[in-house]
Amino acid sequence: LSCTFPIFFLQLFLEKYGYFSEPGAGTHSPAEFTEALRDFQRVTHLPPSGVLDAPTLHQMALPRCGTDDGDSRAAGAGRGSPARRRRRTAQHGRSCPVAGGRWPKRHLTYRVVNWPPYLPQHEVRLAVRAAFELWSNVSSLLFWEAGDGPADIRLTFFHGDHNDGLNNAFDGPGGALAHAFFPRRGEAHFDSAERWSLHSGKGRNLFIVVAHEVGHTLGLQHSPVKSALMSPYYKKLSKDFVLSWDDILAVQNLYGKPSKGSAIQLPGKVFTHFQDWNTDLYSRDRQQRSLSNYYCHSFFDAITADGDHNLYIFKGSHYWVVSASGNASDPRPLQPRWPGLPAGVDACAWSQLTGKFYFFKGGRCWRYAGSKLEAGFPRKCSALGLPRHPDTALYFQQLRRLVLFKGAKYFVVGEEPLGVEPYYPRSLRDWAGLPPGTAGALTHRDASVYFFRDEQYWKFDQAKLRVVATGKWATQLAWMGCWDANSEQVLF
């Protein structure tokens, strides 16, 4: 049995995802099994041994899209080309792509037929809208939500077998999360048994899965490029997520570039949470006003304050300056101010000791004197003993040192030379009442240290060495510059 089960599982899996030229139980020779397995291993960047080893079994068990892998095993060559798409056959209950697997028009409607009952309807609609805009922002396509009635593309949640053929029956949590049909049968189906979420760190992120399945409804097949959204396996949504070059080339090959302006990498690069969106954020009469203090309507990447008590709030490739009086600037691009700084920083701190800005992203650290990147930077965090992907950075006046927070630990860091002080890291319990995973911190002119995470803030008393207050920063801290946070009906 231990030998038979993997072979049976292997055949079902490879048939479901299109690795055999002809489906059918008992019709595959050992050579066909080996070649199909090699194809799968190539697509998933495993050594193409043709052997069902532990890493291959592990890969097969990971959550993924239920649409078959089609021509992705052909190293992605011509993935968006009509000639290649016409060779796809109608397998496993799927319709054959018509007109080369593309829609004959550029304006498409969509409808969200149903949604998980534990997710608010307006938040689901915003996430779906963002998923469609991810594609319209880099192509000539335009999408419009149809409230009811017919629509070109329909998104529906189902349990188990839902009349798409047995190979397309949903399998409960894990495994196949969703599947979709190619043009012109514009349908995407999602497994109701999954725990769907609109957050970046909990459950299956609905935005990222919808965006992937929408790609299929537009005619895109799976990509062999590991970083691509159209890669078959589920990936978590990070703060700096963008479509890969492969995704963009594939959709532009089918529908062309945007008719006006250049391709833009929004909203995928900006929005990792949807429960904080204003339902009118994109309405034309308020869009410009929303941009001026957009960070108030969404979560930011990092925050710090300088010696004049100006706040610097970072999100994606932009930052805002909020004066001591609470007046926010328009969003400004990072590059002119800090040349060479990447978008989506993990943490930032301004040092009161040296007057320099420190930025952290991934495994690297940047240090700027004014707008000049100092010699030798960026530097590797590991070479300095610093944590990768720190949650928060802070200049702590009592220690005259930088402090980096990562999970349940914190690191005290000297500046000259830059490195972790002895006996660190220590437990976050030293900062009584402070939760792990904060997104930023600053020392306010009232001498308290304020920590931020999502919509919350924590006020830390430096004398008592504990948190003394907490609340919603956009509506309760006037100096954050969110004057219209209440009138805008922010979804906090």
GROMACS .gro file of C-alpha atoms in nm:
model
  492
    1LEU     CA    1   0.000   0.000   0.000
    2SER     CA    2   0.281   0.243   0.087
    3CYS     CA    3   0.414   0.199  -0.266
    4THR     CA    4   0.077   0.194  -0.445
    5PHE     CA    5  -0.062   0.511  -0.286
    6PRO     CA    6   0.210   0.750  -0.405
    7ILE     CA    7   0.180   0.612  -0.761
    8PHE     CA    8  -0.198   0.652  -0.753
    9PHE     CA    9  -0.166   1.002  -0.607
   10LEU     CA   10   0.103   1.085  -0.864
   11GLN     CA   11  -0.117   0.979  -1.157
   12LEU     CA   12  -0.416   1.180  -1.033
   13PHE     CA   13  -0.203   1.486  -0.971
   14LEU     CA   14  -0.017   1.477  -1.302
   15GLU     CA   15  -0.341   1.415  -1.495
   16LYS     CA   16  -0.527   1.694  -1.315
   17TYR     CA   17  -0.256   1.948  -1.392
   18GLY     CA   18  -0.204   1.849  -1.754
   19TYR     CA   19   0.130   1.666  -1.748
   20PHE     CA   20   0.012   1.370  -1.958
   21SER     CA   21  -0.070   1.417  -2.325
   22GLU     CA   22  -0.360   1.171  -2.295
   23PRO     CA   23  -0.549   1.124  -1.965
   24GLY     CA   24  -0.676   0.783  -1.857
   25ALA     CA   25  -0.615   0.538  -1.574
   26GLY     CA   26  -0.371   0.260  -1.649
   27THR     CA   27  -0.264   0.400  -1.985
   28HIS     CA   28   0.068   0.555  -1.884
   29SER     CA   29   0.398   0.373  -1.925
   30PRO     CA   30   0.684   0.410  -1.674
   31ALA     CA   31   0.865   0.626  -1.930
   32GLU     CA   32   0.563   0.859  -1.955
   33PHE     CA   33   0.547   0.884  -1.575
   34THR     CA   34   0.916   0.973  -1.560
   35GLU     CA   35   0.890   1.238  -1.833
   36ALA     CA   36   0.574   1.392  -1.683
   37LEU     CA   37   0.743   1.404  -1.343
   38ARG     CA   38   1.050   1.570  -1.495
   39ASP     CA   39   0.824   1.832  -1.657
   40PHE     CA   40   0.662   1.904  -1.321
   41GLN     CA   41   1.001   1.930  -1.151
   42ARG     CA   42   1.124   2.175  -1.415
   43VAL     CA   43   0.815   2.394  -1.376
   44THR     CA   44   0.857   2.400  -0.998
   45HIS     CA   45   1.236   2.455  -1.012
   46LEU     CA   46   1.325   2.118  -0.860
   47PRO     CA   47   1.608   1.898  -0.991
   48PRO     CA   48   1.450   1.715  -1.291
   49SER     CA   49   1.536   1.365  -1.173
   50GLY     CA   50   1.208   1.203  -1.276
   51VAL     CA   51   1.205   1.040  -0.932
   52LEU     CA   52   0.918   1.087  -0.687
   53ASP     CA   53   1.138   1.204  -0.398
   54ALA     CA   54   1.044   1.383  -0.076
   55PRO     CA   55   1.090   1.741  -0.211
   56THR     CA   56   0.866   1.659  -0.509
   57LEU     CA   57   0.594   1.512  -0.287
   58HIS     CA   58   0.619   1.817  -0.062
   59GLN     CA   59   0.581   2.050  -0.361
   60MET     CA   60   0.275   1.859  -0.482
   61ALA     CA   61   0.110   1.901  -0.143
   62LEU     CA   62   0.148   2.283  -0.136
   63PRO     CA   63  -0.160   2.503  -0.191
   64ARG     CA   64  -0.197   2.613  -0.551
   65CYS     CA   65  -0.430   2.710  -0.834
   66GLY     CA   66  -0.647   2.424  -0.961
   67THR     CA   67  -0.611   2.526  -1.327
   68ASP     CA   68  -0.375   2.294  -1.513
   69ASP     CA   69  -0.020   2.398  -1.595
   70GLY     CA   70  -0.069   2.385  -1.971
   71ASP     CA   71   0.232   2.521  -2.159
   72SER     CA   72   0.416   2.654  -1.855
   73ARG     CA   73   0.633   2.343  -1.879
   74ALA     CA   74   0.759   2.473  -2.213
   75ALA     CA   75   0.979   2.719  -2.023
   76GLY     CA   76   0.726   2.996  -2.073
   77ALA     CA   77   0.810   3.047  -2.439
   78GLY     CA   78   0.535   3.242  -2.613
   79ARG     CA   79   0.304   3.212  -2.316
   80GLY     CA   80   0.095   3.504  -2.431
   81SER     CA   81   0.103   3.416  -2.803
   82PRO     CA   82  -0.217   3.317  -2.984
   83ALA     CA   83  -0.048   3.031  -3.171
   84ARG     CA   84   0.059   2.860  -2.850
   85ARG     CA   85  -0.277   2.914  -2.682
   86ARG     CA   86  -0.470   2.753  -2.967
   87ARG     CA   87  -0.291   2.425  -2.895
   88ARG     CA   88  -0.458   2.394  -2.554
   89THR     CA   89  -0.723   2.120  -2.562
   90ALA     CA   90  -1.048   2.098  -2.369
   91GLN     CA   91  -0.948   1.875  -2.078
   92HIS     CA   92  -1.101   1.817  -1.737
   93GLY     CA   93  -1.426   1.992  -1.827
   94ARG     CA   94  -1.261   2.316  -1.940
   95SER     CA   95  -1.370   2.504  -2.248
   96CYS     CA   96  -1.133   2.534  -2.538
   97PRO     CA   97  -1.000   2.893  -2.564
   98VAL     CA   98  -1.165   3.086  -2.844
   99ALA     CA   99  -0.994   3.344  -3.067
  100GLY     CA  100  -0.651   3.249  -2.943
  101GLY     CA  101  -0.750   3.269  -2.575
  102ARG     CA  102  -0.827   3.641  -2.565
  103TRP     CA  103  -1.136   3.855  -2.534
  104PRO     CA  104  -1.233   4.035  -2.857
  105LYS     CA  105  -1.302   4.358  -2.666
  106ARG     CA  106  -1.117   4.580  -2.420
  107HIS     CA  107  -1.403   4.681  -2.188
  108LEU     CA  108  -1.508   4.389  -1.968
  109THR     CA  109  -1.763   4.360  -1.689
  110TYR     CA  110  -1.730   4.141  -1.381
  111ARG     CA  111  -1.956   4.036  -1.095
  112VAL     CA  112  -1.888   3.895  -0.750
  113VAL     CA  113  -2.167   3.637  -0.727
  114ASN     CA  114  -2.112   3.545  -0.362
  115TRP     CA  115  -1.842   3.570  -0.096
  116PRO     CA  116  -1.742   3.417   0.241
  117PRO     CA  117  -2.000   3.522   0.503
  118TYR     CA  118  -1.729   3.618   0.753
  119LEU     CA  119  -1.582   3.882   0.519
  120PRO     CA  120  -1.767   4.216   0.479
  121GLN     CA  121  -1.913   4.255   0.131
  122HIS     CA  122  -1.768   4.602   0.065
  123GLU     CA  123  -1.417   4.487   0.162
  124VAL     CA  124  -1.440   4.187  -0.071
  125ARG     CA  125  -1.555   4.414  -0.354
  126LEU     CA  126  -1.262   4.648  -0.294
  127ALA     CA  127  -1.014   4.360  -0.297
  128VAL     CA  128  -1.166   4.227  -0.620
  129ARG     CA  129  -1.157   4.573  -0.775
  130ALA     CA  130  -0.790   4.603  -0.686
  131ALA     CA  131  -0.720   4.261  -0.839
  132PHE     CA  132  -0.874   4.369  -1.171
  133GLU     CA  133  -0.693   4.704  -1.160
  134LEU     CA  134  -0.365   4.519  -1.120
  135TRP     CA  135  -0.414   4.402  -1.480
  136SER     CA  136  -0.583   4.713  -1.625
  137ASN     CA  137  -0.297   4.929  -1.497
  138VAL     CA  138  -0.049   4.750  -1.723
  139SER     CA  139  -0.267   4.681  -2.029
  140SER     CA  140  -0.534   4.840  -2.249
  141LEU     CA  141  -0.813   4.661  -2.059
  142LEU     CA  142  -1.082   4.841  -1.862
  143PHE     CA  143  -1.311   4.670  -1.608
  144TRP     CA  144  -1.649   4.765  -1.469
  145GLU     CA  145  -1.833   4.594  -1.184
  146ALA     CA  146  -2.184   4.478  -1.272
  147GLY     CA  147  -2.403   4.484  -0.963
  148ASP     CA  148  -2.632   4.205  -1.086
  149GLY     CA  149  -2.737   4.035  -1.406
  150PRO     CA  150  -2.496   3.912  -1.675
  151ALA     CA  151  -2.124   3.989  -1.671
  152ASP     CA  152  -1.827   3.884  -1.881
  153ILE     CA  153  -1.638   3.748  -1.578
  154ARG     CA  154  -1.810   3.595  -1.275
  155LEU     CA  155  -1.642   3.513  -0.943
  156THR     CA  156  -1.815   3.247  -0.733
  157PHE     CA  157  -1.736   3.050  -0.416
  158PHE     CA  158  -1.823   2.677  -0.412
  159HIS     CA  159  -1.789   2.372  -0.185
  160GLY     CA  160  -1.654   2.042  -0.317
  161ASP     CA  161  -1.803   1.911  -0.641
  162HIS     CA  162  -1.976   2.195  -0.824
  163ASN     CA  163  -2.047   2.043  -1.168
  164ASP     CA  164  -1.711   2.133  -1.321
  165GLY     CA  165  -1.608   1.767  -1.354
  166LEU     CA  166  -1.461   1.545  -1.083
  167ASN     CA  167  -1.106   1.664  -1.148
  168ASN     CA  168  -1.222   2.017  -1.065
  169ALA     CA  169  -1.406   1.933  -0.742
  170PHE     CA  170  -1.261   2.134  -0.456
  171ASP     CA  171  -1.067   1.937  -0.197
  172GLY     CA  172  -1.115   2.127   0.129
  173PRO     CA  173  -0.848   2.339   0.302
  174GLY     CA  174  -0.515   2.338   0.117
  175GLY     CA  175  -0.457   2.174  -0.220
  176ALA     CA  176  -0.644   2.353  -0.498
  177LEU     CA  177  -0.757   2.694  -0.372
  178ALA     CA  178  -0.939   2.805  -0.687
  179HIS     CA  179  -0.955   2.754  -1.064
  180ALA     CA  180  -1.066   2.955  -1.363
  181PHE     CA  181  -1.170   2.920  -1.727
  182PHE     CA  182  -1.014   3.084  -2.026
  183PRO     CA  183  -1.195   3.329  -2.257
  184ARG     CA  184  -1.469   3.343  -2.341
  185ARG     CA  185  -1.610   3.141  -2.054
  186GLY     CA  186  -1.529   3.405  -1.795
  187GLU     CA  187  -1.560   3.220  -1.468
  188ALA     CA  188  -1.338   3.192  -1.162
  189HIS     CA  189  -1.431   2.953  -0.882
  190PHE     CA  190  -1.297   2.963  -0.525
  191ASP     CA  191  -1.300   2.691  -0.259
  192SER     CA  192  -1.536   2.796   0.020
  193ALA     CA  193  -1.360   2.555   0.258
  194GLU     CA  194  -1.047   2.772   0.263
  195ARG     CA  195  -1.009   3.033   0.536
  196TRP     CA  196  -1.000   3.348   0.322
  197SER     CA  197  -0.854   3.671   0.452
  198LEU     CA  198  -0.800   4.031   0.344
  199HIS     CA  199  -0.491   4.069   0.563
  200SER     CA  200  -0.136   4.007   0.446
  201GLY     CA  201  -0.049   3.753   0.713
  202LYS     CA  202  -0.355   3.546   0.808
  203GLY     CA  203  -0.537   3.280   0.606
  204ARG     CA  204  -0.534   3.266   0.227
  205ASN     CA  205  -0.509   3.618   0.093
  206LEU     CA  206  -0.815   3.668  -0.127
  207PHE     CA  207  -0.665   3.955  -0.327
  208ILE     CA  208  -0.363   3.757  -0.446
  209VAL     CA  209  -0.572   3.452  -0.542
  210VAL     CA  210  -0.839   3.659  -0.720
  211ALA     CA  211  -0.568   3.848  -0.912
  212HIS     CA  212  -0.417   3.515  -1.024
  213GLU     CA  213  -0.751   3.368  -1.134
  214VAL     CA  214  -0.846   3.690  -1.314
  215GLY     CA  215  -0.526   3.640  -1.514
  216HIS     CA  216  -0.665   3.305  -1.632
  217THR     CA  217  -1.002   3.457  -1.727
  218LEU     CA  218  -0.809   3.703  -1.946
  219GLY     CA  219  -0.628   3.418  -2.124
  220LEU     CA  220  -0.301   3.387  -1.931
  221GLN     CA  221  -0.171   3.041  -1.854
  222HIS     CA  222   0.058   2.944  -1.569
  223SER     CA  223   0.406   3.090  -1.573
  224PRO     CA  224   0.729   2.898  -1.506
  225VAL     CA  225   0.878   3.217  -1.360
  226LYS     CA  226   0.886   3.160  -0.985
  227SER     CA  227   0.826   3.525  -0.890
  228ALA     CA  228   0.533   3.569  -1.131
  229LEU     CA  229   0.179   3.617  -1.006
  230MET     CA  230   0.079   3.355  -1.263
  231SER     CA  231   0.310   3.094  -1.111
  232PRO     CA  232   0.080   2.804  -1.015
  233TYR     CA  233   0.162   2.796  -0.643
  234TYR     CA  234   0.010   3.022  -0.378
  235LYS     CA  235   0.235   3.299  -0.254
  236LYS     CA  236   0.181   3.531   0.037
  237LEU     CA  237   0.124   3.898  -0.034
  238SER     CA  238   0.417   4.116   0.070
  239LYS     CA  239   0.426   4.491   0.114
  240ASP     CA  240   0.627   4.544  -0.204
  241PHE     CA  241   0.440   4.296  -0.425
  242VAL     CA  242   0.431   4.386  -0.794
  243LEU     CA  243   0.351   4.200  -1.113
  244SER     CA  244   0.660   4.037  -1.259
  245TRP     CA  245   0.794   4.124  -1.603
  246ASP     CA  246   0.657   3.790  -1.724
  247ASP     CA  247   0.302   3.873  -1.611
  248ILE     CA  248   0.315   4.216  -1.777
  249LEU     CA  249   0.456   4.089  -2.106
  250ALA     CA  250   0.196   3.811  -2.120
  251VAL     CA  251  -0.106   4.039  -2.073
  252GLN     CA  252   0.036   4.307  -2.305
  253ASN     CA  253   0.100   4.042  -2.570
  254LEU     CA  254  -0.274   3.969  -2.566
  255TYR     CA  255  -0.422   4.316  -2.515
  256GLY     CA  256  -0.151   4.573  -2.574
  257LYS     CA  257  -0.012   4.845  -2.349
  258PRO     CA  258  -0.225   5.105  -2.166
  259SER     CA  259  -0.391   5.340  -2.415
  260LYS     CA  260  -0.294   5.644  -2.210
  261GLY     CA  261   0.027   5.685  -2.018
  262SER     CA  262   0.269   5.414  -1.916
  263ALA     CA  263   0.211   5.093  -1.722
  264ILE     CA  264   0.188   5.153  -1.348
  265GLN     CA  265   0.243   4.905  -1.069
  266LEU     CA  266  -0.059   4.993  -0.856
  267PRO     CA  267  -0.252   4.887  -0.660
  268GLY     CA  268  -0.066   4.562  -0.603
  269LYS     CA  269   0.242   4.750  -0.484
  270VAL     CA  270   0.049   4.961  -0.236
  271PHE     CA  271  -0.244   4.768  -0.091
  272THR     CA  272  -0.181   4.471   0.133
  273HIS     CA  273  -0.489   4.531   0.352
  274PHE     CA  274  -0.844   4.604   0.242
  275GLN     CA  275  -1.038   4.633   0.563
  276ASP     CA  276  -0.898   4.987   0.598
  277TRP     CA  277  -1.014   5.116   0.259
  278ASN     CA  278  -1.266   5.390   0.220
  279THR     CA  279  -1.543   5.267  -0.010
  280ASP     CA  280  -1.520   5.595  -0.204
  281LEU     CA  281  -1.142   5.604  -0.222
  282TYR     CA  282  -1.146   5.588  -0.600
  283SER     CA  283  -1.440   5.820  -0.666
  284ARG     CA  284  -1.319   6.091  -0.900
  285ASP     CA  285  -1.438   6.389  -0.702
  286ARG     CA  286  -1.241   6.282  -0.393
  287GLN     CA  287  -0.944   6.098  -0.535
  288GLN     CA  288  -0.704   6.392  -0.535
  289ARG     CA  289  -0.798   6.494  -0.182
  290SER     CA  290  -0.750   6.135  -0.067
  291LEU     CA  291  -0.399   6.123  -0.214
  292SER     CA  292  -0.278   6.417  -0.007
  293ASN     CA  293  -0.317   6.216   0.313
  294TYR     CA  294  -0.358   5.872   0.160
  295TYR     CA  295  -0.154   5.711   0.437
  296CYS     CA  296  -0.444   5.794   0.671
  297HIS     CA  297  -0.664   5.550   0.479
  298SER     CA  298  -0.417   5.266   0.473
  299PHE     CA  299  -0.127   5.124   0.668
  300PHE     CA  300   0.223   5.258   0.618
  301ASP     CA  301   0.558   5.081   0.585
  302ALA     CA  302   0.763   5.290   0.830
  303ILE     CA  303   0.762   5.617   1.023
  304THR     CA  304   1.017   5.838   1.198
  305ALA     CA  305   1.059   6.199   1.317
  306ASP     CA  306   1.349   6.444   1.287
  307GLY     CA  307   1.486   6.701   1.530
  308ASP     CA  308   1.228   6.961   1.426
  309HIS     CA  309   0.947   6.714   1.504
  310ASN     CA  310   0.860   6.668   1.138
  311LEU     CA  311   0.715   6.324   1.074
  312TYR     CA  312   0.829   6.113   0.779
  313ILE     CA  313   0.572   5.851   0.679
  314PHE     CA  314   0.673   5.590   0.418
  315LYS     CA  315   0.456   5.375   0.194
  316GLY     CA  316   0.566   5.201  -0.124
  317SER     CA  317   0.775   5.435  -0.340
  318HIS     CA  318   0.653   5.756  -0.170
  319TYR     CA  319   0.672   5.941   0.159
  320TRP     CA  320   0.485   6.221   0.332
  321VAL     CA  321   0.621   6.493   0.560
  322VAL     CA  322   0.387   6.605   0.839
  323SER     CA  323   0.492   6.928   1.009
  324ALA     CA  324   0.484   6.978   1.385
  325SER     CA  325   0.155   7.163   1.338
  326GLY     CA  326   0.000   6.853   1.181
  327ASN     CA  327  -0.008   6.967   0.817
  328ALA     CA  328   0.071   6.685   0.572
  329SER     CA  329   0.254   6.732   0.244
  330ASP     CA  330   0.148   6.574  -0.082
  331PRO     CA  331   0.309   6.233  -0.145
  332ARG     CA  332   0.669   6.269  -0.261
  333PRO     CA  333   0.880   6.012  -0.449
  334LEU     CA  334   1.162   5.854  -0.250
  335GLN     CA  335   1.430   5.873  -0.517
  336PRO     CA  336   1.503   6.248  -0.538
  337ARG     CA  337   1.528   6.269  -0.160
  338TRP     CA  338   1.716   5.944  -0.096
  339PRO     CA  339   1.873   5.829  -0.425
  340GLY     CA  340   1.911   5.453  -0.451
  341LEU     CA  341   1.661   5.373  -0.178
  342PRO     CA  342   1.423   5.090  -0.278
  343ALA     CA  343   1.046   5.107  -0.240
  344GLY     CA  344   0.866   4.937   0.047
  345VAL     CA  345   1.121   4.979   0.327
  346ASP     CA  346   1.080   4.762   0.637
  347ALA     CA  347   1.190   5.023   0.892
  348CYS     CA  348   1.340   5.372   0.922
  349ALA     CA  349   1.494   5.582   1.199
  350TRP     CA  350   1.641   5.933   1.218
  351SER     CA  351   1.932   5.955   1.462
  352GLN     CA  352   1.931   6.249   1.701
  353LEU     CA  353   2.296   6.178   1.771
  354THR     CA  354   2.427   6.203   1.414
  355GLY     CA  355   2.135   6.359   1.221
  356LYS     CA  356   2.142   6.067   0.975
  357PHE     CA  357   1.859   5.861   0.830
  358TYR     CA  358   1.878   5.482   0.858
  359PHE     CA  359   1.666   5.258   0.636
  360PHE     CA  360   1.625   4.881   0.651
  361LYS     CA  361   1.481   4.645   0.392
  362GLY     CA  362   1.526   4.270   0.368
  363GLY     CA  363   1.886   4.192   0.458
  364ARG     CA  364   2.033   4.537   0.389
  365CYS     CA  365   2.079   4.872   0.562
  366TRP     CA  366   2.112   5.221   0.408
  367ARG     CA  367   2.254   5.530   0.584
  368TYR     CA  368   2.211   5.882   0.445
  369ALA     CA  369   2.370   6.211   0.549
  370GLY     CA  370   2.120   6.453   0.399
  371SER     CA  371   2.042   6.309   0.055
  372LYS     CA  372   2.379   6.142   0.015
  373LEU     CA  373   2.414   5.768   0.063
  374GLU     CA  374   2.725   5.715   0.275
  375ALA     CA  375   3.021   5.522   0.141
  376GLY     CA  376   3.003   5.148   0.199
  377PHE     CA  377   2.622   5.143   0.206
  378PRO     CA  378   2.395   4.961   0.161
  379ARG     CA  379   2.547   4.704   0.393
  380LYS     CA  380   2.439   4.351   0.476
  381CYS     CA  381   2.254   4.324   0.805
  382SER     CA  382   2.411   3.985   0.877
  383ALA     CA  383   2.760   4.135   0.862
  384LEU     CA  384   2.661   4.381   1.135
  385GLY     CA  385   2.473   4.135   1.353
  386LEU     CA  386   2.143   4.308   1.270
  387PRO     CA  387   1.817   4.120   1.209
  388ARG     CA  388   1.681   4.077   0.858
  389HIS     CA  389   1.343   4.238   0.789
  390PRO     CA  390   1.322   4.435   1.116
  391ASP     CA  391   0.969   4.540   1.214
  392THR     CA  392   1.060   4.878   1.361
  393ALA     CA  393   1.362   5.106   1.400
  394LEU     CA  394   1.390   5.382   1.663
  395TYR     CA  395   1.649   5.622   1.800
  396PHE     CA  396   1.614   5.588   2.180
  397GLN     CA  397   1.743   5.898   2.354
  398GLN     CA  398   1.792   5.735   2.696
  399LEU     CA  399   2.043   5.491   2.547
  400ARG     CA  400   2.173   5.728   2.276
  401ARG     CA  401   2.148   5.425   2.049
  402LEU     CA  402   1.932   5.288   1.773
  403VAL     CA  403   1.689   5.012   1.870
  404LEU     CA  404   1.564   4.754   1.619
  405PHE     CA  405   1.257   4.544   1.695
  406LYS     CA  406   1.198   4.204   1.536
  407GLY     CA  407   0.918   3.979   1.657
  408ALA     CA  408   0.949   3.917   2.031
  409LYS     CA  409   1.305   4.057   2.053
  410TYR     CA  410   1.485   4.390   2.030
  411PHE     CA  411   1.843   4.485   1.942
  412VAL     CA  412   2.036   4.789   2.068
  413VAL     CA  413   2.264   4.920   1.793
  414GLY     CA  414   2.561   5.155   1.816
  415GLU     CA  415   2.625   5.389   1.522
  416GLU     CA  416   3.005   5.427   1.516
  417PRO     CA  417   3.085   5.160   1.429
  418LEU     CA  418   2.743   5.037   1.325
  419GLY     CA  419   2.669   4.712   1.505
  420VAL     CA  420   2.470   4.535   1.778
  421GLU     CA  421   2.576   4.608   2.135
  422PRO     CA  422   2.685   4.317   2.360
  423TYR     CA  423   2.419   4.112   2.539
  424TYR     CA  424   2.155   4.176   2.273
  425PRO     CA  425   1.899   4.078   2.150
  426ARG     CA  426   1.677   4.081   2.456
  427SER     CA  427   1.311   3.997   2.512
  428LEU     CA  428   1.042   4.248   2.419
  429ARG     CA  429   0.909   4.201   2.772
  430ASP     CA  430   1.148   4.482   2.872
  431TRP     CA  431   0.904   4.714   2.690
  432ALA     CA  432   0.604   4.637   2.909
  433GLY     CA  433   0.275   4.632   2.720
  434LEU     CA  434   0.427   4.661   2.373
  435PRO     CA  435   0.302   4.400   2.122
  436PRO     CA  436   0.534   4.232   1.871
  437GLY     CA  437   0.526   4.320   1.504
  438THR     CA  438   0.495   4.699   1.520
  439ALA     CA  439   0.548   4.881   1.189
  440GLY     CA  440   0.724   5.194   1.314
  441ALA     CA  441   0.803   5.419   1.610
  442LEU     CA  442   0.906   5.774   1.692
  443THR     CA  443   0.985   5.993   1.990
  444HIS     CA  444   0.726   6.268   2.014
  445ARG     CA  445   0.789   6.618   2.148
  446ASP     CA  446   0.588   6.519   2.459
  447ALA     CA  447   0.887   6.287   2.536
  448SER     CA  448   0.679   5.973   2.488
  449VAL     CA  449   0.762   5.707   2.233
  450TYR     CA  450   0.476   5.615   2.002
  451PHE     CA  451   0.465   5.275   1.834
  452PHE     CA  452   0.236   5.194   1.539
  453ARG     CA  453   0.089   4.878   1.389
  454ASP     CA  454  -0.196   4.876   1.140
  455GLU     CA  455  -0.451   5.131   1.265
  456GLN     CA  456  -0.334   5.116   1.630
  457TYR     CA  457  -0.080   5.314   1.830
  458TRP     CA  458   0.082   5.247   2.167
  459LYS     CA  459   0.217   5.532   2.383
  460PHE     CA  460   0.527   5.426   2.578
  461ASP     CA  461   0.630   5.627   2.884
  462GLN     CA  462   1.012   5.648   2.901
  463ALA     CA  463   1.010   5.715   3.275
  464LYS     CA  464   0.772   5.436   3.371
  465LEU     CA  465   0.912   5.206   3.098
  466ARG     CA  466   0.571   5.077   3.002
  467VAL     CA  467   0.281   5.141   2.764
  468VAL     CA  468   0.041   5.392   2.920
  469ALA     CA  469  -0.216   5.440   2.641
  470THR     CA  470  -0.333   5.290   2.314
  471GLY     CA  471  -0.585   5.384   2.046
  472LYS     CA  472  -0.648   5.457   1.676
  473TRP     CA  473  -0.381   5.692   1.546
  474ALA     CA  474  -0.570   5.839   1.248
  475THR     CA  475  -0.861   5.962   1.458
  476GLN     CA  476  -0.697   6.026   1.797
  477LEU     CA  477  -0.353   6.176   1.722
  478ALA     CA  478  -0.410   6.514   1.556
  479TRP     CA  479  -0.037   6.558   1.494
  480MET     CA  480  -0.048   6.266   1.245
  481GLY     CA  481  -0.214   6.501   0.996
  482CYS     CA  482  -0.536   6.306   0.939
  483TRP     CA  483  -0.776   6.599   0.987
  484ASP     CA  484  -1.060   6.447   0.788
  485ALA     CA  485  -1.023   6.090   0.911
  486ASN     CA  486  -1.365   6.093   1.079
  487SER     CA  487  -1.555   6.266   0.798
  488GLU     CA  488  -1.404   6.032   0.537
  489GLN     CA  489  -1.557   5.727   0.709
  490VAL     CA  490  -1.231   5.537   0.721
  491LEU     CA  491  -1.295   5.168   0.777
  492PHE     CA  492  -1.109   5.137   1.105
   0.00000   0.00000   0.00000
